[in-house]
Tab-separated table of C-alpha atoms and ligand atoms in Angstrom:
chain	number	residue	atom	x	y	z
A	30	MET	CA	-12.193	184.305	87.890
A	31	SER	CA	-12.547	184.938	84.194
A	32	ARG	CA	-14.876	184.998	81.269
A	33	LEU	CA	-13.718	183.350	78.026
A	34	MET	CA	-15.472	183.441	74.666
A	35	ILE	CA	-14.693	180.334	72.601
A	36	ILE	CA	-15.332	180.647	68.871
A	37	GLY	CA	-15.953	177.381	67.004
A	38	CYS	CA	-17.510	174.170	68.262
A	39	GLY	CA	-15.669	171.433	66.351
A	40	GLY	CA	-13.248	168.715	67.447
A	41	VAL	CA	-10.609	170.934	69.072
A	42	ALA	CA	-13.141	173.331	70.609
A	43	SER	CA	-15.007	170.465	72.249
A	44	VAL	CA	-11.863	169.364	74.120
A	45	ALA	CA	-10.885	172.934	75.054
A	46	ILE	CA	-14.422	173.475	76.408
A	47	HIS	CA	-14.355	170.217	78.426
A	48	LYS	CA	-11.002	171.286	79.877
A	49	CYS	CA	-12.197	174.816	80.745
A	50	CYS	CA	-15.128	173.186	82.542
A	51	GLN	CA	-12.698	171.005	84.542
A	52	ASN	CA	-10.856	174.210	85.464
A	53	SER	CA	-13.780	176.236	86.835
A	54	ASP	CA	-11.658	178.181	89.327
A	55	VAL	CA	-9.988	179.911	86.372
A	56	PHE	CA	-12.819	179.761	83.825
A	57	THR	CA	-15.803	180.835	85.874
A	58	GLU	CA	-17.832	181.689	82.768
A	59	ILE	CA	-17.492	180.642	79.133
A	60	MET	CA	-19.459	181.419	76.019
A	61	ILE	CA	-19.458	178.892	73.155
A	62	ALA	CA	-20.121	180.848	69.960
A	63	SER	CA	-20.144	179.195	66.557
A	64	ARG	CA	-21.806	179.038	63.174
A	65	THR	CA	-24.068	176.099	64.057
A	66	VAL	CA	-25.543	177.021	67.422
A	67	SER	CA	-27.207	173.599	67.889
A	68	LYS	CA	-23.705	172.068	68.354
A	69	CYS	CA	-22.951	174.678	71.054
A	70	ASP	CA	-26.276	173.981	72.789
A	71	ALA	CA	-25.709	170.203	72.695
A	72	LEU	CA	-22.293	170.585	74.321
A	73	LYS	CA	-23.677	172.963	76.939
A	74	GLU	CA	-26.423	170.427	77.702
A	75	LYS	CA	-23.842	167.657	78.127
A	76	LEU	CA	-21.516	169.657	80.388
A	77	GLN	CA	-23.596	172.009	82.496
A	78	GLY	CA	-24.545	169.534	85.222
A	79	THR	CA	-20.922	168.451	85.632
A	80	THR	CA	-19.155	171.788	86.169
A	81	LYS	CA	-19.242	175.011	88.162
A	82	THR	CA	-18.375	176.965	84.991
A	83	LYS	CA	-21.363	178.968	83.759
A	84	ILE	CA	-21.872	178.203	80.066
A	85	THR	CA	-23.749	180.360	77.560
A	86	THR	CA	-24.023	179.844	73.828
A	87	ALA	CA	-24.491	182.048	70.788
A	88	LYS	CA	-24.642	181.908	67.035
A	89	VAL	CA	-21.959	183.908	65.263
A	90	ASP	CA	-20.523	184.210	61.788
A	91	ALA	CA	-16.834	184.652	62.500
A	92	ASP	CA	-16.244	186.010	58.988
A	93	ASN	CA	-18.326	189.037	59.965
A	94	VAL	CA	-16.395	191.566	62.085
A	95	ASP	CA	-19.459	193.622	63.082
A	96	GLU	CA	-21.300	190.539	64.301
A	97	LEU	CA	-18.267	189.486	66.340
A	98	VAL	CA	-17.837	192.958	67.843
A	99	ALA	CA	-21.494	193.119	68.858
A	100	LEU	CA	-21.245	189.718	70.561
A	101	MET	CA	-18.005	190.633	72.353
A	102	GLU	CA	-19.456	193.956	73.488
A	103	SER	CA	-22.516	192.266	74.924
A	104	TYR	CA	-20.678	189.342	76.614
A	105	LYS	CA	-17.578	191.338	77.651
A	106	PRO	CA	-15.080	188.458	77.751
A	107	ASP	CA	-11.535	188.809	79.118
A	108	ALA	CA	-10.262	186.926	76.080
A	109	VAL	CA	-11.429	185.169	72.939
A	110	LEU	CA	-10.158	181.686	72.088
A	111	ASN	CA	-10.380	181.178	68.335
A	112	VAL	CA	-10.818	177.476	67.598
A	113	ALA	CA	-12.832	178.040	64.431
A	114	LEU	CA	-10.707	177.816	61.279
A	115	PRO	CA	-7.508	179.644	60.257
A	116	TYR	CA	-9.667	181.489	57.676
A	117	GLN	CA	-11.235	183.473	60.524
A	118	ASP	CA	-8.016	184.558	62.299
A	119	LEU	CA	-7.920	188.088	60.887
A	120	THR	CA	-11.607	188.910	61.263
A	121	ILE	CA	-11.513	187.733	64.875
A	122	MET	CA	-8.329	189.734	65.552
A	123	ASP	CA	-9.957	192.826	64.013
A	124	ALA	CA	-13.028	192.342	66.194
A	125	CYS	CA	-10.876	191.870	69.322
A	126	LEU	CA	-9.136	195.167	68.593
A	127	LYS	CA	-12.456	196.967	68.144
A	128	ALA	CA	-14.002	195.453	71.276
A	129	GLY	CA	-10.834	195.709	73.406
A	130	VAL	CA	-10.437	191.954	74.073
A	131	ASN	CA	-7.338	189.691	74.207
A	132	TYR	CA	-6.978	187.095	71.430
A	133	ILE	CA	-5.756	183.460	71.439
A	134	ASP	CA	-5.550	180.880	68.623
A	135	THR	CA	-4.026	177.545	67.583
A	136	ALA	CA	-3.244	177.981	63.875
A	137	ASN	CA	-1.915	180.793	61.705
A	138	TYR	CA	-3.893	182.655	59.069
A	139	GLU	CA	-4.677	181.011	55.783
A	140	PRO	CA	-7.111	182.407	53.201
A	141	GLU	CA	-10.155	180.389	52.274
A	142	ASP	CA	-9.916	181.436	48.634
A	143	THR	CA	-6.341	181.041	47.421
A	144	ASP	CA	-7.379	182.384	43.993
A	145	ASP	CA	-8.247	185.811	45.393
A	146	PRO	CA	-6.083	188.148	43.266
A	147	THR	CA	-5.186	190.615	46.073
A	148	TRP	CA	-4.072	187.825	48.395
A	149	ARG	CA	-2.359	185.990	45.530
A	150	ALA	CA	-0.169	188.982	44.611
A	151	ILE	CA	1.102	189.282	48.206
A	152	TYR	CA	1.553	185.506	48.419
A	153	GLU	CA	3.593	185.306	45.226
A	154	LYS	CA	5.865	188.133	46.388
A	155	ARG	CA	6.375	186.304	49.695
A	156	CYS	CA	7.180	183.007	47.904
A	157	LYS	CA	9.944	184.761	45.975
A	158	GLU	CA	11.321	186.668	48.951
A	159	GLU	CA	11.114	183.952	51.593
A	160	GLY	CA	11.532	180.807	49.486
A	161	PHE	CA	8.575	178.715	50.697
A	162	THR	CA	5.232	178.237	48.991
A	163	ALA	CA	2.880	177.186	51.829
A	164	TYR	CA	-0.445	179.050	51.765
A	165	PHE	CA	-0.131	179.907	55.440
A	166	ASP	CA	2.463	182.050	57.171
A	167	TYR	CA	2.742	184.362	60.157
A	168	SER	CA	3.227	187.617	58.234
A	169	TRP	CA	-0.503	188.428	58.269
A	170	GLN	CA	-0.850	188.131	62.023
A	171	TRP	CA	2.572	189.528	62.963
A	172	ALA	CA	1.482	192.641	61.042
A	173	TYR	CA	-0.989	193.300	63.922
A	174	GLN	CA	1.885	193.783	66.406
A	175	GLU	CA	1.652	197.588	66.636
A	176	LYS	CA	-2.158	197.620	66.719
A	177	PHE	CA	-2.316	195.199	69.673
A	178	LYS	CA	0.537	196.993	71.423
A	179	GLU	CA	-1.102	200.390	71.061
A	180	ALA	CA	-4.417	198.995	72.302
A	181	GLY	CA	-2.667	197.425	75.332
A	182	LEU	CA	-4.018	194.019	74.285
A	183	MET	CA	-2.393	190.634	73.952
A	184	ALA	CA	-2.650	188.226	71.028
A	185	LEU	CA	-1.229	184.768	71.764
A	186	LEU	CA	-0.672	182.811	68.554
A	187	GLY	CA	-0.478	179.065	68.107
A	188	THR	CA	-1.313	177.413	71.432
A	189	GLY	CA	-2.194	173.949	70.108
A	190	PHE	CA	0.241	171.036	70.148
A	191	ASP	CA	2.213	171.806	67.029
A	192	PRO	CA	2.483	174.765	67.023
A	193	GLY	CA	2.068	175.296	70.727
A	194	VAL	CA	3.462	172.593	72.973
A	195	THR	CA	6.372	171.938	70.573
A	196	SER	CA	7.191	175.658	70.721
A	197	VAL	CA	7.042	175.652	74.543
A	198	PHE	CA	9.255	172.501	74.569
A	199	SER	CA	11.780	174.556	72.562
A	200	ALA	CA	11.719	177.448	75.044
A	201	TYR	CA	12.021	174.950	77.916
A	202	ALA	CA	14.987	173.153	76.322
A	203	LEU	CA	16.724	176.483	75.823
A	204	LYS	CA	16.027	177.624	79.374
A	205	HIS	CA	17.080	174.442	81.183
A	206	TYR	CA	19.262	172.260	78.929
A	207	PHE	CA	21.261	174.370	76.454
A	208	ASP	CA	23.353	177.510	76.129
A	209	GLU	CA	22.607	177.359	72.416
A	210	ILE	CA	20.271	175.125	70.408
A	211	HIS	CA	21.617	174.209	66.974
A	212	THR	CA	18.979	171.893	65.522
A	213	ILE	CA	15.328	171.124	66.234
A	214	ASP	CA	13.509	168.136	64.720
A	215	ILE	CA	9.789	168.211	65.486
A	216	LEU	CA	8.298	164.704	65.201
A	217	ASP	CA	4.533	164.270	65.019
A	218	CYS	CA	3.533	160.617	65.156
A	219	ASN	CA	-0.003	159.327	65.150
A	220	GLY	CA	0.057	155.591	65.802
A	221	GLY	CA	-3.743	155.511	66.016
A	222	ASP	CA	-6.090	153.411	63.885
A	223	HIS	CA	-9.735	154.472	63.314
A	224	GLY	CA	-10.601	151.536	61.056
A	225	TYR	CA	-11.816	153.655	58.090
A	226	PRO	CA	-10.049	153.302	54.735
A	227	PHE	CA	-9.528	157.083	54.729
A	228	ALA	CA	-10.296	159.876	57.197
A	229	THR	CA	-8.442	162.898	58.523
A	230	ASN	CA	-7.880	163.509	62.229
A	231	PHE	CA	-8.777	167.173	62.122
A	232	ASN	CA	-10.575	169.455	59.701
A	233	PRO	CA	-10.089	167.663	56.325
A	234	GLU	CA	-9.764	170.845	54.317
A	235	ILE	CA	-6.990	172.282	56.496
A	236	ASN	CA	-5.312	168.893	56.959
A	237	LEU	CA	-5.255	167.865	53.283
A	238	ARG	CA	-4.040	171.249	52.127
A	239	GLU	CA	-1.186	171.024	54.612
A	240	VAL	CA	0.017	167.540	53.767
A	241	SER	CA	-0.336	167.781	49.981
A	242	ALA	CA	1.786	170.945	49.817
A	243	ASN	CA	5.545	171.206	49.250
A	244	GLY	CA	7.698	170.469	52.267
A	245	SER	CA	10.333	172.852	53.561
A	246	TYR	CA	12.827	173.282	56.350
A	247	TRP	CA	14.945	176.069	57.762
A	248	GLU	CA	18.716	175.813	57.379
A	249	ASN	CA	21.480	178.355	57.930
A	250	GLY	CA	19.174	181.361	57.781
A	251	HIS	CA	16.991	180.415	54.838
A	252	TRP	CA	14.213	178.055	53.695
A	253	VAL	CA	14.948	174.917	51.690
A	254	GLU	CA	11.873	173.707	49.836
A	255	THR	CA	11.191	170.067	48.891
A	256	LYS	CA	8.541	168.310	46.808
A	257	PRO	CA	5.582	166.887	48.777
A	258	MET	CA	6.701	163.772	50.716
A	259	GLU	CA	10.188	163.950	49.123
A	260	ILE	CA	12.084	163.393	52.381
A	261	LYS	CA	11.200	160.212	54.226
A	262	ARG	CA	12.723	158.828	57.440
A	263	GLU	CA	11.955	155.931	59.745
A	264	TYR	CA	11.807	156.434	63.481
A	265	ASN	CA	11.209	154.116	66.402
A	266	PHE	CA	8.788	156.149	68.537
A	267	PRO	CA	8.691	155.423	72.269
A	268	GLN	CA	5.440	153.563	73.140
A	269	VAL	CA	4.327	153.511	69.478
A	270	GLY	CA	7.059	151.719	67.506
A	271	GLU	CA	8.665	152.016	64.091
A	272	LYS	CA	6.903	154.433	61.681
A	273	ASP	CA	7.580	156.118	58.331
A	274	MET	CA	7.605	159.886	58.608
A	275	TYR	CA	7.808	162.621	55.991
A	276	LEU	CA	9.162	166.148	56.034
A	277	LEU	CA	6.434	168.828	55.846
A	278	HIS	CA	6.363	172.593	55.998
A	279	HIS	CA	4.932	173.612	59.366
A	280	GLU	CA	4.167	177.010	60.818
A	281	GLU	CA	6.196	176.832	64.026
A	282	ILE	CA	9.401	176.532	61.970
A	283	GLU	CA	8.846	180.156	60.977
A	284	SER	CA	8.409	181.490	64.509
A	285	LEU	CA	11.100	179.287	66.094
A	286	ALA	CA	13.616	180.449	63.455
A	287	LYS	CA	12.875	183.974	64.649
A	288	ASN	CA	12.698	183.310	68.392
A	289	ILE	CA	15.387	180.671	69.118
A	290	PRO	CA	18.691	182.547	68.791
A	291	GLY	CA	21.478	180.769	66.904
A	292	VAL	CA	19.338	177.872	65.657
A	293	LYS	CA	20.864	176.437	62.477
A	294	ARG	CA	18.280	173.926	61.282
A	295	ILE	CA	14.591	173.246	62.036
A	296	ARG	CA	12.672	170.390	60.428
A	297	PHE	CA	9.172	168.992	60.910
A	298	PHE	CA	8.203	165.349	60.272
A	299	MET	CA	4.780	163.718	60.379
A	300	THR	CA	4.001	160.003	60.170
A	301	PHE	CA	1.761	158.670	57.396
A	302	GLY	CA	0.904	155.131	56.367
A	303	GLN	CA	1.171	154.105	52.706
A	304	SER	CA	-2.607	153.702	52.370
A	305	TYR	CA	-3.252	157.300	53.520
A	306	LEU	CA	-0.715	158.625	51.020
A	307	THR	CA	-2.156	156.568	48.144
A	308	HIS	CA	-5.701	157.802	48.880
A	309	MET	CA	-4.513	161.390	49.102
A	310	LYS	CA	-2.541	161.206	45.848
A	311	CYS	CA	-5.533	159.737	44.051
A	312	LEU	CA	-7.882	162.449	45.375
A	313	GLU	CA	-5.358	165.097	44.369
A	314	ASN	CA	-4.908	163.634	40.887
A	315	VAL	CA	-8.646	163.762	40.204
A	316	GLY	CA	-8.940	167.350	41.449
A	317	MET	CA	-10.758	166.688	44.723
A	318	LEU	CA	-8.254	168.696	46.782
A	319	SER	CA	-8.809	171.865	44.744
A	320	THR	CA	-9.981	174.991	46.549
A	321	SER	CA	-11.141	176.660	43.313
A	322	PRO	CA	-14.937	176.659	42.880
A	323	ILE	CA	-16.348	174.721	39.903
A	324	ASN	CA	-19.810	174.821	38.418
A	325	PHE	CA	-21.725	171.555	38.837
A	326	ASN	CA	-25.292	171.287	37.511
A	327	GLY	CA	-25.765	175.037	37.863
A	328	GLN	CA	-24.386	175.134	41.393
A	329	GLU	CA	-20.988	176.381	42.466
A	330	ILE	CA	-19.052	173.879	44.577
A	331	VAL	CA	-15.527	173.842	45.991
A	332	PRO	CA	-14.134	170.317	45.452
A	333	ILE	CA	-12.285	170.062	48.786
A	334	GLN	CA	-15.402	171.249	50.656
A	335	PHE	CA	-17.477	168.616	48.879
A	336	LEU	CA	-14.859	166.012	49.843
A	337	LYS	CA	-15.107	167.186	53.454
A	338	ALA	CA	-18.846	166.482	53.361
A	339	LEU	CA	-18.127	162.894	52.212
A	340	LEU	CA	-15.400	162.070	54.723
A	341	PRO	CA	-16.050	161.005	58.325
A	342	ASP	CA	-16.365	163.967	60.690
A	343	PRO	CA	-13.080	164.046	62.677
A	344	ALA	CA	-15.155	164.642	65.818
A	345	SER	CA	-16.795	161.225	65.263
A	346	LEU	CA	-13.521	159.243	65.236
A	347	GLY	CA	-13.209	159.186	69.035
A	348	PRO	CA	-15.028	155.951	69.866
A	349	ARG	CA	-13.274	153.911	67.176
A	350	THR	CA	-9.682	155.164	67.324
A	351	VAL	CA	-7.196	152.979	69.181
A	352	GLY	CA	-3.451	153.431	69.704
A	353	LYS	CA	-1.257	156.326	70.762
A	354	THR	CA	0.225	159.573	69.527
A	355	ASN	CA	3.780	160.632	70.271
A	356	ILE	CA	4.622	164.256	69.515
A	357	GLY	CA	7.810	166.015	70.536
A	358	CYS	CA	11.103	167.631	69.597
A	359	ILE	CA	14.689	166.440	69.376
A	360	PHE	CA	17.159	169.208	70.180
A	361	THR	CA	20.916	169.271	69.616
A	362	GLY	CA	23.194	172.031	70.827
A	363	VAL	CA	25.800	172.908	73.413
A	364	LYS	CA	25.796	173.308	77.186
A	365	ASP	CA	28.928	174.409	79.070
A	366	GLY	CA	30.980	173.831	75.941
A	367	LYS	CA	29.778	170.232	75.488
A	368	GLU	CA	27.534	168.953	72.700
A	369	LYS	CA	24.297	167.349	73.804
A	370	THR	CA	21.015	165.961	72.467
A	371	ILE	CA	17.641	165.705	74.208
A	372	TYR	CA	14.173	164.594	73.146
A	373	ILE	CA	11.085	166.032	74.874
A	374	TYR	CA	7.817	164.324	73.990
A	375	ASN	CA	4.299	163.497	75.090
A	376	VAL	CA	2.518	160.203	74.512
A	377	CYS	CA	-1.260	160.305	74.417
A	378	ASP	CA	-3.644	157.338	74.212
A	379	HIS	CA	-6.667	157.761	71.914
A	380	GLN	CA	-9.002	155.639	74.045
A	381	GLU	CA	-7.964	157.317	77.308
A	382	CYS	CA	-8.826	160.688	75.728
A	383	TYR	CA	-12.136	159.344	74.538
A	384	LYS	CA	-13.016	158.075	78.009
A	385	GLU	CA	-12.180	161.445	79.549
A	386	VAL	CA	-13.682	163.951	77.099
A	387	GLY	CA	-15.294	161.975	74.273
A	388	SER	CA	-12.636	162.857	71.640
A	389	GLN	CA	-9.635	161.200	70.008
A	390	ALA	CA	-6.061	162.201	70.843
A	391	ILE	CA	-5.522	164.640	67.949
A	392	SER	CA	-8.318	166.911	69.164
A	393	TYR	CA	-7.215	166.267	72.762
A	394	THR	CA	-3.558	167.194	72.186
A	395	THR	CA	-4.713	170.472	70.596
A	396	GLY	CA	-7.651	171.314	72.883
A	397	VAL	CA	-5.728	170.902	76.159
A	398	PRO	CA	-2.983	173.409	75.177
A	399	ALA	CA	-5.670	175.748	73.848
A	400	MET	CA	-7.162	175.799	77.358
A	401	ILE	CA	-3.706	176.165	78.953
A	402	GLY	CA	-2.731	179.084	76.688
A	403	SER	CA	-6.052	180.756	77.493
A	404	MET	CA	-5.378	180.245	81.193
A	405	MET	CA	-1.903	181.850	80.871
A	406	VAL	CA	-3.596	184.917	79.332
A	407	VAL	CA	-6.679	185.286	81.519
A	408	ASP	CA	-4.910	184.693	84.859
A	409	GLY	CA	-2.034	187.002	83.855
A	410	THR	CA	0.733	184.364	84.139
A	411	TRP	CA	1.816	185.508	80.692
A	412	LYS	CA	1.437	189.251	80.198
A	413	GLY	CA	2.249	191.609	77.361
A	414	ALA	CA	0.844	194.048	74.857
A	415	GLY	CA	1.303	192.984	71.249
A	416	VAL	CA	1.303	189.800	69.190
A	417	PHE	CA	3.267	186.865	70.640
A	418	ASN	CA	4.118	183.275	69.854
A	419	VAL	CA	4.087	180.942	72.847
A	420	GLU	CA	7.870	180.363	72.898
A	421	GLU	CA	8.388	184.038	73.776
A	422	PHE	CA	7.144	183.504	77.353
A	423	ASP	CA	8.469	181.645	80.413
A	424	PRO	CA	7.820	177.968	79.548
A	425	ASP	CA	7.822	176.665	83.146
A	426	PRO	CA	4.205	177.407	84.168
A	427	TYR	CA	2.926	176.034	80.847
A	428	MET	CA	5.035	172.861	81.228
A	429	GLU	CA	3.655	172.377	84.758
A	430	ALA	CA	0.129	172.863	83.448
A	431	LEU	CA	0.690	170.207	80.737
A	432	ASN	CA	1.512	167.659	83.444
A	433	LYS	CA	-1.503	168.707	85.482
A	434	TRP	CA	-4.094	168.858	82.691
A	435	GLY	CA	-3.479	165.601	80.852
A	436	LEU	CA	-0.404	165.926	78.618
A	437	PRO	CA	2.556	164.746	80.728
A	438	TRP	CA	5.939	164.942	79.019
A	439	VAL	CA	9.226	163.078	79.158
A	440	VAL	CA	12.796	164.323	78.695
A	441	ASP	CA	15.037	161.628	77.154
A	442	GLU	CA	18.700	162.631	77.331
A	443	ASN	CA	19.923	159.801	75.099
A	444	PRO	CA	17.466	159.596	72.187
A	445	GLN	CA	17.699	158.059	68.733
A	446	ILE	CA	18.450	160.939	66.347
A	447	VAL	CA	16.999	161.536	62.861
A	448	GLU	CA	19.516	161.329	59.996
B	743	NDP	P1	-13.527	171.640	62.943
B	743	NDP	O1	-13.809	171.754	61.497
B	743	NDP	O2	-13.863	170.372	63.662
B	743	NDP	O3	-14.246	172.835	63.731
B	743	NDP	C1	-14.254	174.138	63.258
B	743	NDP	C2	-15.408	174.862	63.936
B	743	NDP	O4	-15.396	176.224	63.513
B	743	NDP	C3	-16.779	174.289	63.579
B	743	NDP	O5	-17.565	174.256	64.745
B	743	NDP	C4	-17.310	175.290	62.588
B	743	NDP	O6	-18.703	175.441	62.570
B	743	NDP	C5	-16.709	176.576	63.117
B	743	NDP	N1	-16.677	177.590	62.069
B	743	NDP	C6	-16.167	177.480	60.809
B	743	NDP	N2	-16.364	178.613	60.131
B	743	NDP	C7	-17.013	179.452	60.973
B	743	NDP	C8	-17.503	180.772	60.839
B	743	NDP	N3	-17.366	181.471	59.704
B	743	NDP	N4	-18.138	181.323	61.902
B	743	NDP	C9	-18.280	180.640	63.071
B	743	NDP	N5	-17.833	179.392	63.247
B	743	NDP	C10	-17.207	178.810	62.203
B	743	NDP	O7	-11.976	171.991	63.119
B	743	NDP	P2	-10.987	171.478	64.262
B	743	NDP	O8	-11.650	171.545	65.569
B	743	NDP	O9	-10.369	170.219	63.800
B	743	NDP	O10	-9.839	172.599	64.192
B	743	NDP	C11	-10.031	173.856	64.826
B	743	NDP	C12	-8.747	174.676	64.685
B	743	NDP	O11	-7.657	174.008	65.326
B	743	NDP	C13	-8.298	174.900	63.244
B	743	NDP	O12	-7.854	176.228	63.117
B	743	NDP	C14	-7.128	173.949	63.071
B	743	NDP	O13	-6.211	174.394	62.104
B	743	NDP	C15	-6.533	174.032	64.466
B	743	NDP	N6	-5.646	172.895	64.801
B	743	NDP	C16	-4.444	173.179	65.392
B	743	NDP	C17	-3.591	172.155	65.731
B	743	NDP	C18	-2.323	172.449	66.462
B	743	NDP	O14	-1.720	171.506	66.985
B	743	NDP	N7	-1.879	173.680	66.589
B	743	NDP	C19	-3.904	170.743	65.432
B	743	NDP	C20	-5.239	170.552	64.912
B	743	NDP	C21	-6.059	171.605	64.577
B	743	NDP	P3	-19.697	174.315	61.977
B	743	NDP	O15	-19.919	173.417	63.146
B	743	NDP	O16	-20.895	175.062	61.554
B	743	NDP	O17	-18.963	173.647	60.841
């Protein structure tokens, strides 16, 4: 019995909402609140005859704390699931504190305007101190630790697939397979094909910023930064096949370095085809990935937002995407004095996801864990006051829920390793 407010109604939200509606015993009531209320109403219309979950909708500007607080105070949810954009993380956390509501998200804070001088000064200090230049990091949200603790509220950060499931895989490996984990390689493979020359699988602005940035990995207590796409490896992914993958900076490296004791190296790789990389480089070279506003015919436009308007909506890729994703982690370490290696991964089929919830596998692999993380919070399986990353809790109930709710996983005790 619970009441969940879901903020955002895009690709990931749609899957999370479908999954909450399949899980009506836990999610008896949900509110879908987003900027474009017609999208929320359309989804409600589609789902309400198929579920016992009572669905309401609302329009909200998640950049506006007062508006959020008023909506939370009127709906009185047990928790808020933020599946809007990382830009809204802090305003939604502020509103949760004011309204006395638990908070859940899938991506760490990133500013919309990276030219903002106040943010920029803090960012540049962090680049020097920490040694990585990504625009996103956990410092902003971890800074809410005392506020959530004092309020007796819980904030659960990063319950998507990566971060999220990969972080829970790490906690599970540590609990059941290792005395100490020494290395973690997170491998994110999308073997899907949507047939467009160029499209991104989730929000283009967030996605293109992430993959065009410098890479970095954690080694022996510090960050090592690389040029974008500098480190390339090939890997033969179970059920997908041989793919090129590239080292990227990714947010769970930061939290796993803090929460997995004794870990010596953490890397993140994502697969990209040559055509995707060539398109992206070209768009970058002509300035289309810029987040700085320019004046065009008397109107201010942000190039990457204009590009987003031109590209296919990720939510529309579902019917045409075929193939599978394979996302997981390879762990090395020691157990009972012996060295060992295991690979925990999930394989997800784009068309199967589409048949079930009308979305492709990238939204599915994020939306399902968003529902599961919300369930852990609202049914009290995971409890605590403060700000937490998912790997800080008992992984077993989450791992069971992954099998039950559509993301079954495999443990391979003799995997191919990454050089
Ligand atoms: P979409 O762009 O498809 O959806 C974002 C939604 O948020 C849209 O409905 C949008 O409204 C709404 N929104 C944006 N700004 C506001 C605002 N100011 N007020 C209210 N609503 C707003 O994104 P995705 O579904 O692809 O991604 C959602 C989140 O999931 C992102 O934070 C992304 O980083 C994260 N993610 C996490 C992954 C993981 O594995 N951890 C993987 C993939 C994504 P409108 O409809 O009006 O545009």
